[in-house]
Amino acid sequence: MSKLLKVGLLLILVGIVAVVVIPLTTDNQVFSLNNDENYTLTEKSYSFDKFDSFNFDFENRDVYIYESEDNNVHLSYYLREKDILEFDDETNELTIEISRRWVDNIFIFDIGINRDYLDVYLYLPTTLIDSNLNITSSNGKITVDTDMQYQSVYIEGSNGNITLSNLQAVSINTNTSNGDITLDNIQASNSITGETSNGKVYLDQVVSDEIDFDTSNGRIEATNITALDVTLESSNGKVFLSINGNMDDYKIDLSTSLGDRIVNDFEISSGVLNSTESNSVKLETSNGDVEVQFLND
């Protein structure tokens, strides 16, 4: 083994010792491992009419939005010493941003911590209507399960799943880079859209004038859908749609490079049917079957 290689291996070993041993044996914070003592719980409560908009932006946080058990808004989250917090509850918009300097992300390690310390909870009362949700979280999942009515809902994530259940809105937009998108029992009077780069899309009992979802790598499964216009596109994966309507009332555009085109259990050779209809169903994939079932036929 050459002398240069030996020196390189020695430096790597010294670095590992510095990262792991120093924070365990000293108070040095240049290299540190997180533990329970580094987290401080923050809990806040507000009256139901304090806010009409919620704007959250997080790094490495899971976000959960549920119904409140009383008539108030409740918020809870943990902070670490090196976290950067931007917080504003003085207006009708509740704004929270929690981040960390890039250098701290390198030298602070979330090893062996309880993931509950990275959770953010927002509880909303059912008396709150026509509010706006704007939730962003990198490297974390986002879950919204509220039997409530919103004005607009915008959910953006990366490296995490997005799950929405039992809510109503005028418009809903969901985007994630690496994760699944799941919508269950959702209604939007205008449009529902979503996009994921590497993940699956699951839609069940979704109602809107316009529904548009796109995934680069993953299947799309949309069942019991009610809409005038539906567009579902995948680069690699099967696309399935069951829709409340009659086949004769929709322009049907099915496209696949390697797979079958199926309408009401029958394989078709042409990709376009009923070309003059104003309502539309468009299913597209490069690799996989594209299938639509009209539930009223």
CSV table of C-alpha atoms in Angstrom, one decimal:
chain,number,residue,atom,x,y,z
A,1,MET,CA,0.0,0.0,0.0
A,2,SER,CA,1.5,3.4,-1.0
A,3,LYS,CA,2.4,6.0,1.6
A,4,LEU,CA,-0.1,8.5,0.1
A,5,LEU,CA,-3.0,5.9,0.4
A,6,LYS,CA,-2.1,5.2,4.0
A,7,VAL,CA,-2.1,8.9,4.8
A,8,GLY,CA,-5.6,9.3,3.1
A,9,LEU,CA,-7.0,6.4,5.1
A,10,LEU,CA,-5.6,7.8,8.3
A,11,LEU,CA,-7.3,11.2,7.6
A,12,ILE,CA,-10.6,9.5,7.0
A,13,LEU,CA,-10.3,7.5,10.2
A,14,VAL,CA,-9.5,10.7,12.1
A,15,GLY,CA,-12.5,12.4,10.6
A,16,ILE,CA,-14.8,9.6,11.6
A,17,VAL,CA,-13.5,9.8,15.2
A,18,ALA,CA,-14.1,13.5,15.2
A,19,VAL,CA,-17.6,13.3,14.0
A,20,VAL,CA,-18.7,10.5,16.3
A,21,VAL,CA,-16.6,10.6,19.4
A,22,ILE,CA,-16.1,14.4,20.1
A,23,PRO,CA,-19.8,15.3,20.4
A,24,LEU,CA,-20.4,12.3,22.7
A,25,THR,CA,-17.5,13.2,25.0
A,26,THR,CA,-17.5,17.0,25.0
A,27,ASP,CA,-19.7,20.0,24.6
A,28,ASN,CA,-18.2,20.8,21.2
A,29,GLN,CA,-21.1,21.7,18.8
A,30,VAL,CA,-19.1,21.8,15.6
A,31,PHE,CA,-19.9,18.1,15.1
A,32,SER,CA,-22.9,16.9,17.0
A,33,LEU,CA,-25.4,14.2,17.2
A,34,ASN,CA,-29.0,15.2,18.0
A,35,ASN,CA,-30.6,13.8,21.2
A,36,ASP,CA,-33.8,14.3,23.1
A,37,GLU,CA,-32.4,17.2,25.1
A,38,ASN,CA,-31.8,19.3,22.0
A,39,TYR,CA,-35.5,19.7,21.3
A,40,THR,CA,-37.9,22.2,22.8
A,41,LEU,CA,-41.7,21.8,22.4
A,42,THR,CA,-43.7,24.8,21.3
A,43,GLU,CA,-47.5,24.7,21.6
A,44,LYS,CA,-49.9,27.5,20.7
A,45,SER,CA,-53.7,28.0,20.5
A,46,TYR,CA,-55.8,30.6,18.8
A,47,SER,CA,-59.4,31.4,18.4
A,48,PHE,CA,-61.2,29.9,15.4
A,49,ASP,CA,-61.5,33.3,13.6
A,50,LYS,CA,-57.9,34.4,14.0
A,51,PHE,CA,-56.6,33.2,10.7
A,52,ASP,CA,-57.9,32.7,7.2
A,53,SER,CA,-54.6,31.5,5.7
A,54,PHE,CA,-51.8,29.1,6.7
A,55,ASN,CA,-48.4,29.3,5.2
A,56,PHE,CA,-45.8,26.7,6.3
A,57,ASP,CA,-42.3,26.0,4.9
A,58,PHE,CA,-40.2,23.3,6.5
A,59,GLU,CA,-37.0,21.3,6.0
A,60,ASN,CA,-36.9,17.7,7.1
A,61,ARG,CA,-40.3,17.9,8.8
A,62,ASP,CA,-43.5,15.7,8.6
A,63,VAL,CA,-46.6,17.9,8.6
A,64,TYR,CA,-50.0,16.6,9.9
A,65,ILE,CA,-53.2,18.7,9.6
A,66,TYR,CA,-56.2,17.3,11.4
A,67,GLU,CA,-59.6,18.5,12.8
A,68,SER,CA,-59.5,20.3,16.1
A,69,GLU,CA,-61.5,18.7,19.0
A,70,ASP,CA,-62.7,22.1,20.1
A,71,ASN,CA,-63.4,25.5,18.5
A,72,ASN,CA,-59.8,26.6,18.4
A,73,VAL,CA,-56.7,26.4,16.2
A,74,HIS,CA,-53.9,24.4,17.8
A,75,LEU,CA,-50.3,24.3,16.7
A,76,SER,CA,-47.4,22.2,18.0
A,77,TYR,CA,-43.8,21.6,16.9
A,78,TYR,CA,-40.3,21.1,18.3
A,79,LEU,CA,-37.3,23.3,17.8
A,80,ARG,CA,-33.6,22.4,17.9
A,81,GLU,CA,-30.9,24.9,19.0
A,82,LYS,CA,-29.5,25.4,15.5
A,83,ASP,CA,-32.9,25.7,13.8
A,84,ILE,CA,-33.8,29.0,12.1
A,85,LEU,CA,-37.4,30.0,12.9
A,86,GLU,CA,-39.4,32.6,11.1
A,87,PHE,CA,-42.8,33.0,12.8
A,88,ASP,CA,-45.7,35.4,12.4
A,89,ASP,CA,-49.1,35.2,14.0
A,90,GLU,CA,-49.8,38.9,14.2
A,91,THR,CA,-52.0,39.0,11.0
A,92,ASN,CA,-54.7,36.9,9.6
A,93,GLU,CA,-52.1,34.6,8.1
A,94,LEU,CA,-50.2,32.1,10.3
A,95,THR,CA,-46.7,31.9,8.8
A,96,ILE,CA,-44.0,29.4,10.0
A,97,GLU,CA,-40.7,28.6,8.4
A,98,ILE,CA,-38.2,26.3,10.0
A,99,SER,CA,-34.9,25.7,8.3
A,100,ARG,CA,-31.2,25.2,9.1
A,101,ARG,CA,-28.0,26.7,7.7
A,102,TRP,CA,-26.5,24.4,5.1
A,103,VAL,CA,-23.3,24.0,7.1
A,104,ASP,CA,-25.3,22.8,10.1
A,105,ASN,CA,-27.0,20.2,7.9
A,106,ILE,CA,-23.5,18.8,7.2
A,107,PHE,CA,-22.1,18.8,10.8
A,108,ILE,CA,-25.3,18.0,12.8
A,109,PHE,CA,-26.6,14.5,12.4
A,110,ASP,CA,-30.1,13.2,13.2
A,111,ILE,CA,-28.8,9.8,14.3
A,112,GLY,CA,-30.9,7.8,16.7
A,113,ILE,CA,-33.4,10.5,17.3
A,114,ASN,CA,-37.1,10.0,17.8
A,115,ARG,CA,-38.7,11.1,14.5
A,116,ASP,CA,-41.7,12.5,16.5
A,117,TYR,CA,-39.5,15.5,17.2
A,118,LEU,CA,-39.6,16.4,13.5
A,119,ASP,CA,-43.4,16.4,13.4
A,120,VAL,CA,-45.5,19.5,13.0
A,121,TYR,CA,-49.2,19.3,14.0
A,122,LEU,CA,-51.9,21.8,13.0
A,123,TYR,CA,-55.5,21.3,14.3
A,124,LEU,CA,-58.2,23.3,12.6
A,125,PRO,CA,-61.8,23.7,13.8
A,126,THR,CA,-64.7,22.8,11.5
A,127,THR,CA,-66.0,26.4,11.9
A,128,LEU,CA,-63.1,27.6,9.9
A,129,ILE,CA,-64.2,27.9,6.2
A,130,ASP,CA,-62.8,29.3,3.0
A,131,SER,CA,-59.2,29.5,4.3
A,132,ASN,CA,-56.0,28.9,2.3
A,133,LEU,CA,-53.5,26.2,2.9
A,134,ASN,CA,-50.0,26.6,1.6
A,135,ILE,CA,-47.8,23.8,2.9
A,136,THR,CA,-44.3,23.1,1.8
A,137,SER,CA,-41.9,20.5,3.3
A,138,SER,CA,-38.6,19.2,1.9
A,139,ASN,CA,-37.7,15.6,2.9
A,140,GLY,CA,-40.9,15.0,4.8
A,141,LYS,CA,-44.4,13.7,4.3
A,142,ILE,CA,-47.5,15.9,4.4
A,143,THR,CA,-50.9,14.6,5.6
A,144,VAL,CA,-54.2,16.6,5.6
A,145,ASP,CA,-57.3,14.9,6.9
A,146,THR,CA,-60.0,17.4,7.7
A,147,ASP,CA,-63.7,17.3,6.8
A,148,MET,CA,-63.6,21.0,6.0
A,149,GLN,CA,-64.0,23.5,3.2
A,150,TYR,CA,-61.0,25.6,2.0
A,151,GLN,CA,-60.6,28.2,-0.6
A,152,SER,CA,-57.3,26.9,-2.1
A,153,VAL,CA,-55.0,24.1,-1.1
A,154,TYR,CA,-51.4,24.1,-2.3
A,155,ILE,CA,-49.2,21.2,-1.1
A,156,GLU,CA,-45.5,20.8,-2.1
A,157,GLY,CA,-43.0,18.3,-1.0
A,158,SER,CA,-39.8,16.5,-2.0
A,159,ASN,CA,-38.8,13.0,-0.9
A,160,GLY,CA,-42.1,12.4,0.9
A,161,ASN,CA,-45.6,11.3,0.3
A,162,ILE,CA,-48.6,13.6,0.1
A,163,THR,CA,-52.0,12.4,1.5
A,164,LEU,CA,-55.2,14.4,1.4
A,165,SER,CA,-58.5,13.1,2.8
A,166,ASN,CA,-62.0,14.3,3.3
A,167,LEU,CA,-61.7,17.9,2.3
A,168,GLN,CA,-63.3,20.4,0.0
A,169,ALA,CA,-61.9,23.4,-1.8
A,170,VAL,CA,-62.2,25.6,-4.9
A,171,SER,CA,-58.8,24.4,-6.2
A,172,ILE,CA,-56.2,21.9,-5.1
A,173,ASN,CA,-52.6,21.6,-6.3
A,174,THR,CA,-50.2,18.9,-5.1
A,175,ASN,CA,-46.5,18.4,-6.1
A,176,THR,CA,-43.7,16.2,-4.9
A,177,SER,CA,-40.4,15.2,-6.3
A,178,ASN,CA,-40.0,11.7,-4.9
A,179,GLY,CA,-43.1,10.3,-3.3
A,180,ASP,CA,-46.7,9.1,-3.8
A,181,ILE,CA,-49.7,11.3,-4.1
A,182,THR,CA,-52.9,9.9,-2.5
A,183,LEU,CA,-56.3,11.7,-2.6
A,184,ASP,CA,-59.4,10.1,-0.9
A,185,ASN,CA,-62.9,11.6,-0.8
A,186,ILE,CA,-61.8,15.0,-2.2
A,187,GLN,CA,-64.0,17.7,-3.8
A,188,ALA,CA,-62.9,20.8,-5.7
A,189,SER,CA,-65.3,23.0,-7.6
A,190,ASN,CA,-62.7,24.2,-10.2
A,191,SER,CA,-59.6,21.9,-10.5
A,192,ILE,CA,-57.5,19.3,-8.8
A,193,THR,CA,-53.9,18.9,-10.2
A,194,GLY,CA,-50.8,17.1,-9.1
A,195,GLU,CA,-47.4,16.0,-10.2
A,196,THR,CA,-44.7,13.6,-8.9
A,197,SER,CA,-41.3,12.8,-10.4
A,198,ASN,CA,-40.9,9.3,-8.9
A,199,GLY,CA,-44.0,8.0,-7.3
A,200,LYS,CA,-47.5,6.6,-7.7
A,201,VAL,CA,-50.8,8.4,-7.9
A,202,TYR,CA,-53.9,7.1,-6.1
A,203,LEU,CA,-57.2,8.9,-6.5
A,204,ASP,CA,-60.5,7.6,-5.0
A,205,GLN,CA,-63.8,9.3,-4.8
A,206,VAL,CA,-62.4,12.6,-6.2
A,207,VAL,CA,-64.8,15.1,-7.7
A,208,SER,CA,-63.9,18.2,-9.7
A,209,ASP,CA,-64.6,19.9,-13.0
A,210,GLU,CA,-61.0,19.3,-14.1
A,211,ILE,CA,-58.6,16.6,-12.8
A,212,ASP,CA,-55.0,16.5,-14.1
A,213,PHE,CA,-52.2,14.3,-12.7
A,214,ASP,CA,-48.7,13.5,-14.0
A,215,THR,CA,-46.0,11.1,-12.8
A,216,SER,CA,-42.6,10.4,-14.4
A,217,ASN,CA,-42.2,6.9,-12.9
A,218,GLY,CA,-45.2,5.2,-11.4
A,219,ARG,CA,-48.6,3.9,-12.0
A,220,ILE,CA,-51.8,6.0,-11.7
A,221,GLU,CA,-54.9,4.5,-10.3
A,222,ALA,CA,-58.1,6.7,-10.2
A,223,THR,CA,-61.3,5.0,-9.1
A,224,ASN,CA,-64.8,6.4,-8.8
A,225,ILE,CA,-63.9,9.7,-10.3
A,226,THR,CA,-66.5,12.4,-11.1
A,227,ALA,CA,-65.2,15.1,-13.6
A,228,LEU,CA,-65.8,16.8,-16.9
A,229,ASP,CA,-62.2,16.6,-18.0
A,230,VAL,CA,-59.6,14.1,-16.8
A,231,THR,CA,-56.0,13.9,-17.8
A,232,LEU,CA,-53.7,11.2,-16.4
A,233,GLU,CA,-50.2,10.8,-17.7
A,234,SER,CA,-47.3,8.5,-16.7
A,235,SER,CA,-44.0,8.0,-18.4
A,236,ASN,CA,-43.6,4.4,-17.0
A,237,GLY,CA,-46.6,2.7,-15.5
A,238,LYS,CA,-50.2,1.6,-16.0
A,239,VAL,CA,-52.9,4.2,-16.0
A,240,PHE,CA,-56.4,3.2,-14.9
A,241,LEU,CA,-59.5,5.3,-14.5
A,242,SER,CA,-63.1,4.5,-13.5
A,243,ILE,CA,-65.3,7.5,-14.0
A,244,ASN,CA,-69.0,8.3,-13.2
A,245,GLY,CA,-70.4,8.9,-16.7
A,246,ASN,CA,-71.3,7.5,-20.0
A,247,MET,CA,-68.8,6.6,-22.7
A,248,ASP,CA,-70.7,8.5,-25.4
A,249,ASP,CA,-70.5,11.8,-23.5
A,250,TYR,CA,-66.7,11.9,-23.5
A,251,LYS,CA,-63.9,12.4,-26.0
A,252,ILE,CA,-61.6,9.5,-25.2
A,253,ASP,CA,-57.9,9.8,-26.0
A,254,LEU,CA,-55.8,6.7,-25.0
A,255,SER,CA,-52.1,6.6,-25.8
A,256,THR,CA,-49.4,4.0,-25.0
A,257,SER,CA,-46.2,2.9,-26.7
A,258,LEU,CA,-46.0,-0.5,-25.0
A,259,GLY,CA,-49.4,-1.7,-23.8
A,260,ASP,CA,-53.1,-2.1,-24.5
A,261,ARG,CA,-55.8,0.6,-24.9
A,262,ILE,CA,-58.9,-0.6,-23.0
A,263,VAL,CA,-62.4,0.9,-22.8
A,264,ASN,CA,-65.1,-0.8,-20.7
A,265,ASP,CA,-63.1,-4.1,-20.8
A,266,PHE,CA,-62.7,-4.0,-24.6
A,267,GLU,CA,-59.4,-3.5,-26.3
A,268,ILE,CA,-59.4,-0.8,-29.0
A,269,SER,CA,-57.0,-0.2,-31.8
A,270,SER,CA,-57.6,3.5,-32.4
A,271,GLY,CA,-56.5,5.9,-29.6
A,272,VAL,CA,-59.3,8.4,-30.0
A,273,LEU,CA,-63.1,7.9,-29.7
A,274,ASN,CA,-66.0,10.4,-29.8
A,275,SER,CA,-63.7,13.2,-31.1
A,276,THR,CA,-66.5,15.9,-31.2
A,277,GLU,CA,-67.5,15.6,-27.5
A,278,SER,CA,-66.6,18.6,-25.2
A,279,ASN,CA,-66.0,16.5,-22.1
A,280,SER,CA,-62.7,14.6,-22.3
A,281,VAL,CA,-60.7,11.7,-20.9
A,282,LYS,CA,-57.0,11.5,-21.8
A,283,LEU,CA,-54.8,8.7,-20.5
A,284,GLU,CA,-51.2,8.4,-21.6
A,285,THR,CA,-48.2,6.3,-20.8
A,286,SER,CA,-45.0,5.1,-22.5
A,287,ASN,CA,-44.9,1.7,-20.8
A,288,GLY,CA,-48.1,0.0,-19.7
A,289,ASP,CA,-51.8,-0.4,-20.3
A,290,VAL,CA,-54.2,2.6,-20.4
A,291,GLU,CA,-57.7,1.6,-19.3
A,292,VAL,CA,-60.9,3.5,-18.6
A,293,GLN,CA,-64.2,2.2,-17.2
A,294,PHE,CA,-67.4,4.3,-17.5
A,295,LEU,CA,-69.4,3.4,-14.5
A,296,ASN,CA,-72.8,4.5,-15.9
A,297,ASP,CA,-72.7,2.3,-19.0
